[in-house]
Structures are given as C-alpha cells and as structure tokens.
Amino acid sequence: MSENTGKIHFMLKSTPPRLTFHHDMTEEERAIMLKHIAYWTDKQKQGIALVFGPVLNPSAPHGLAIIEVDSEAQVPKLVDEDPAVIAGIMTTEFYPMKAVLPN
C-alpha cells in the first residue's frame, strides 16, 4: 500500500482542444505532443509518473496520468512545465488519489 512510501498520489486528466485531436492534429501539434510524451517519459524514469497515456474514449478523449510525489505543491509545477500545457493545446486538472500499489 502507498501509505508505506510516504508519497502521495494524484490523477491528472489532460483534455485536448477537440474531440478529433488524436486523429487530425497538425504537424505543429504533433511536434508538441512528442515533447509532451518525452516530458512524461522523463518523469516516469524519475519515478514520478507511475503510468500515463491517452484514453481513447470517442465521446471524451483525454490523457491520464497517475503520479507519485512528496507533496501536493509539486503538482502544479509538473503540470505547468508540460509542453502541451505551455503550448495551450492541453488543459490539465488534477485530483488527490488514494492509490493502492503492489507491495
């Protein structure tokens, strides 16, 4: 259980600019999304992002990440430094999560 790690968890939900974004992004948007993926891959290597990726719900597509941090104060900075958020093509909201992790 996560209580043993001293870390806290958050669910991040990133919303694209349009429902069809996954299929019709421009070259510029695609380049930004590659930076977005690289950013979260780096956070995964650091042990912050436990899992992340697109949720292909046709009526409400979005990105999802489960992150593990020392304090809630870290979360807005992680979101604000995301290249897709900086570029204004994703909006991200986050919520505390009572994660249950394998031992």
Coordinates of N, CA and C in Angstrom, one line a residue:
M1 N 0.8 -1.2 0.0 CA 0.0 0.0 0.0 C 0.9 1.2 0.0
S2 N 0.4 2.3 -0.6 CA 1.1 3.5 -0.7 C 1.5 4.2 0.6
E3 N 0.7 3.9 1.6 CA 1.0 4.6 2.9 C 2.4 4.3 3.4
N4 N 3.0 3.2 3.0 CA 4.3 2.9 3.5 C 5.4 3.7 2.8
T5 N 5.2 4.3 1.7 CA 6.2 5.0 0.9 C 6.4 6.5 1.4
G6 N 5.4 7.0 2.1 CA 5.5 8.4 2.5 C 5.1 9.4 1.3
K7 N 4.8 8.8 0.2 CA 4.5 9.6 -1.0 C 3.0 9.7 -1.1
I8 N 2.5 10.7 -1.9 CA 1.1 10.9 -2.2 C 0.9 10.8 -3.7
H9 N -0.3 10.5 -4.0 CA -0.7 10.2 -5.4 C -1.7 11.2 -5.9
F10 N -1.6 11.5 -7.2 CA -2.6 12.3 -7.9 C -3.0 11.7 -9.3
M11 N -4.2 11.9 -9.7 CA -4.7 11.6 -11.0 C -4.7 12.9 -11.8
L12 N -4.0 12.9 -12.9 CA -4.0 14.0 -13.8 C -4.9 13.7 -15.1
K13 N -5.8 14.6 -15.4 CA -6.6 14.4 -16.6 C -6.3 15.6 -17.6
S14 N -5.8 15.3 -18.8 CA -5.5 16.3 -19.8 C -6.5 16.2 -20.9
T15 N -7.1 17.4 -21.2 CA -8.1 17.5 -22.2 C -7.6 18.1 -23.5
P16 N -7.7 17.5 -24.6 CA -7.2 18.1 -25.9 C -8.2 19.2 -26.4
P17 N -7.8 19.9 -27.4 CA -8.5 21.1 -27.8 C -9.8 20.7 -28.6
R18 N -9.9 19.4 -29.1 CA -11.1 19.0 -29.8 C -11.2 17.5 -29.7
L19 N -12.4 17.0 -29.9 CA -12.7 15.5 -29.8 C -11.9 14.7 -30.8
T20 N -11.6 15.3 -32.0 CA -10.9 14.6 -33.1 C -9.3 14.7 -33.0
F21 N -8.8 15.4 -32.0 CA -7.4 15.7 -31.9 C -6.5 14.5 -32.2
H22 N -6.8 13.4 -31.6 CA -5.9 12.2 -31.8 C -5.7 11.8 -33.3
H23 N -6.7 12.1 -34.1 CA -6.7 11.7 -35.5 C -6.3 12.8 -36.4
D24 N -6.5 14.1 -36.0 CA -6.3 15.2 -37.0 C -5.4 16.3 -36.5
M25 N -4.5 16.0 -35.6 CA -3.6 17.1 -35.1 C -2.7 17.5 -36.3
T26 N -2.4 18.8 -36.2 CA -1.5 19.4 -37.2 C 0.0 18.9 -37.0
E27 N 0.9 19.2 -37.9 CA 2.3 18.9 -37.7 C 2.8 19.6 -36.5
E28 N 2.5 20.9 -36.3 CA 2.9 21.6 -35.1 C 2.4 21.0 -33.8
E29 N 1.1 20.6 -33.8 CA 0.6 19.9 -32.6 C 1.2 18.6 -32.4
R30 N 1.5 17.9 -33.5 CA 2.2 16.6 -33.3 C 3.6 16.7 -32.7
A31 N 4.3 17.8 -33.1 CA 5.6 18.0 -32.6 C 5.5 18.4 -31.1
I32 N 4.5 19.1 -30.7 CA 4.3 19.5 -29.3 C 4.0 18.2 -28.5
M33 N 3.1 17.4 -29.1 CA 2.7 16.1 -28.4 C 3.9 15.2 -28.2
L34 N 4.9 15.2 -29.2 CA 6.1 14.4 -29.0 C 6.9 14.9 -27.8
K35 N 7.0 16.2 -27.6 CA 7.6 16.8 -26.5 C 6.9 16.5 -25.2
H36 N 5.6 16.5 -25.3 CA 4.7 16.1 -24.1 C 5.0 14.7 -23.7
I37 N 5.1 13.8 -24.7 CA 5.4 12.4 -24.3 C 6.8 12.2 -23.8
A38 N 7.8 12.9 -24.3 CA 9.1 12.9 -23.8 C 9.2 13.4 -22.4
Y39 N 8.4 14.5 -22.1 CA 8.4 15.1 -20.8 C 7.9 14.1 -19.7
W40 N 6.8 13.4 -20.1 CA 6.2 12.5 -19.1 C 7.0 11.2 -19.0
T41 N 7.7 10.8 -20.1 CA 8.6 9.7 -20.1 C 9.7 9.9 -19.1
D42 N 10.3 11.2 -19.2 CA 11.3 11.5 -18.2 C 10.8 11.5 -16.8
K43 N 9.6 12.0 -16.6 CA 9.0 11.9 -15.2 C 8.8 10.5 -14.8
Q44 N 8.5 9.6 -15.7 CA 8.4 8.2 -15.4 C 9.7 7.6 -15.0
K45 N 10.8 7.9 -15.7 CA 12.1 7.5 -15.4 C 12.5 8.0 -14.0
Q46 N 12.0 9.1 -13.6 CA 12.4 9.7 -12.3 C 11.5 9.1 -11.2
G47 N 10.5 8.2 -11.5 CA 9.7 7.6 -10.5 C 8.5 8.5 -10.1
I48 N 8.2 9.6 -10.9 CA 7.1 10.4 -10.6 C 5.8 10.0 -11.3
A49 N 5.9 9.7 -12.6 CA 4.7 9.3 -13.3 C 4.7 7.7 -13.3
L50 N 3.7 7.2 -12.6 CA 3.6 5.7 -12.5 C 3.1 5.1 -13.8
V51 N 2.1 5.8 -14.4 CA 1.5 5.4 -15.6 C 1.0 6.7 -16.3
F52 N 1.0 6.7 -17.6 CA 0.4 7.8 -18.4 C 0.1 7.4 -19.8
G53 N -0.9 8.0 -20.4 CA -1.2 7.8 -21.8 C -2.6 8.3 -22.1
P54 N -2.9 8.1 -23.4 CA -4.2 8.6 -23.9 C -5.3 7.6 -23.6
V55 N -6.5 8.2 -23.3 CA -7.7 7.4 -23.1 C -8.5 7.6 -24.3
L56 N -8.8 6.6 -25.1 CA -9.4 6.7 -26.4 C -10.9 6.6 -26.3
N57 N -11.5 7.3 -25.4 CA -13.0 7.4 -25.3 C -13.5 8.3 -26.4
P58 N -14.3 7.8 -27.4 CA -14.7 8.6 -28.6 C -15.5 9.8 -28.2
S59 N -16.2 9.8 -27.1 CA -17.1 10.9 -26.7 C -16.3 11.9 -25.8
A60 N -15.2 11.5 -25.2 CA -14.5 12.3 -24.3 C -13.0 11.9 -24.2
P61 N -12.3 12.0 -25.3 CA -10.9 11.6 -25.3 C -10.1 12.5 -24.4
H62 N -9.1 11.9 -23.7 CA -8.2 12.7 -22.8 C -7.0 11.9 -22.5
G63 N -6.0 12.6 -21.9 CA -4.9 11.9 -21.4 C -5.0 11.7 -19.9
L64 N -4.4 10.6 -19.4 CA -4.5 10.3 -18.0 C -3.1 10.0 -17.5
A65 N -2.8 10.4 -16.3 CA -1.5 10.1 -15.6 C -1.8 9.9 -14.1
I66 N -1.1 8.9 -13.6 CA -1.1 8.7 -12.1 C 0.3 9.0 -11.7
I67 N 0.4 10.0 -10.8 CA 1.8 10.4 -10.4 C 1.9 10.2 -8.9
E68 N 3.2 10.1 -8.5 CA 3.6 9.9 -7.1 C 4.6 11.0 -6.7
V69 N 4.2 11.8 -5.7 CA 5.0 13.0 -5.3 C 5.1 13.0 -3.8
D70 N 6.1 13.9 -3.3 CA 6.2 14.1 -1.9 C 5.2 15.1 -1.3
S71 N 4.8 16.0 -2.1 CA 3.8 17.0 -1.6 C 2.9 17.5 -2.8
E72 N 1.7 18.0 -2.4 CA 0.8 18.5 -3.4 C 1.4 19.7 -4.1
A73 N 2.2 20.4 -3.4 CA 2.8 21.6 -4.0 C 3.6 21.3 -5.3
Q74 N 4.1 20.1 -5.5 CA 4.8 19.7 -6.7 C 3.9 19.6 -7.9
V75 N 2.7 19.3 -7.7 CA 1.8 19.0 -8.8 C 1.6 20.2 -9.8
P76 N 1.2 21.4 -9.3 CA 1.0 22.5 -10.3 C 2.3 22.8 -11.1
K77 N 3.4 22.6 -10.6 CA 4.7 22.8 -11.3 C 4.9 21.8 -12.4
L78 N 4.6 20.5 -12.1 CA 4.7 19.5 -13.1 C 3.7 19.7 -14.2
V79 N 2.5 20.1 -13.9 CA 1.5 20.5 -14.9 C 2.0 21.7 -15.8
D80 N 2.4 22.7 -15.1 CA 2.7 24.0 -15.8 C 4.0 23.8 -16.7
E81 N 4.8 22.8 -16.4 CA 6.0 22.6 -17.2 C 5.8 21.6 -18.4
D82 N 4.6 21.1 -18.5 CA 4.2 20.2 -19.6 C 4.2 20.9 -20.9
P83 N 5.0 20.5 -21.9 CA 5.0 21.3 -23.2 C 3.6 21.5 -23.8
A84 N 2.7 20.5 -23.7 CA 1.4 20.6 -24.2 C 0.5 21.7 -23.5
V85 N 0.8 21.8 -22.2 CA 0.1 22.9 -21.4 C 0.7 24.2 -21.8
I86 N 2.0 24.3 -21.8 CA 2.7 25.5 -22.2 C 2.2 26.0 -23.5
A87 N 2.0 25.1 -24.5 CA 1.6 25.5 -25.9 C 0.1 25.8 -25.9
G88 N -0.6 25.5 -24.9 CA -2.1 25.8 -24.9 C -2.9 24.8 -25.6
I89 N -2.4 23.6 -25.9 CA -3.2 22.6 -26.6 C -3.8 21.5 -25.7
M90 N -3.4 21.5 -24.4 CA -4.0 20.7 -23.4 C -4.3 21.5 -22.2
T91 N -5.4 21.2 -21.6 CA -5.7 21.7 -20.2 C -5.6 20.5 -19.3
T92 N -5.1 20.7 -18.1 CA -4.9 19.6 -17.2 C -5.5 19.9 -15.8
E93 N -6.3 19.0 -15.4 CA -6.8 19.1 -14.0 C -6.2 18.0 -13.2
F94 N -6.2 18.1 -11.9 CA -5.6 17.0 -11.1 C -6.4 16.9 -9.8
Y95 N -6.4 15.7 -9.3 CA -7.1 15.4 -8.0 C -6.3 14.4 -7.2
P96 N -6.4 14.5 -5.9 CA -5.7 13.6 -5.0 C -6.3 12.2 -5.2
M97 N -5.5 11.2 -5.1 CA -5.9 9.8 -5.3 C -5.4 8.9 -4.2
K98 N -6.2 8.0 -3.7 CA -5.9 7.0 -2.7 C -5.4 5.8 -3.4
A99 N -4.2 5.8 -3.9 CA -3.6 4.8 -4.8 C -3.3 3.5 -3.9
V100 N -3.6 2.4 -4.5 CA -3.2 1.1 -3.9 C -2.2 0.5 -4.8
L101 N -1.0 0.4 -4.3 CA 0.1 -0.1 -5.1 C 0.5 -1.5 -4.7
P102 N 1.2 -2.2 -5.6 CA 1.6 -3.6 -5.2 C 2.8 -3.4 -4.2
N103 N 2.9 -4.4 -3.4 CA 4.0 -4.4 -2.3 C 5.3 -4.7 -3.0

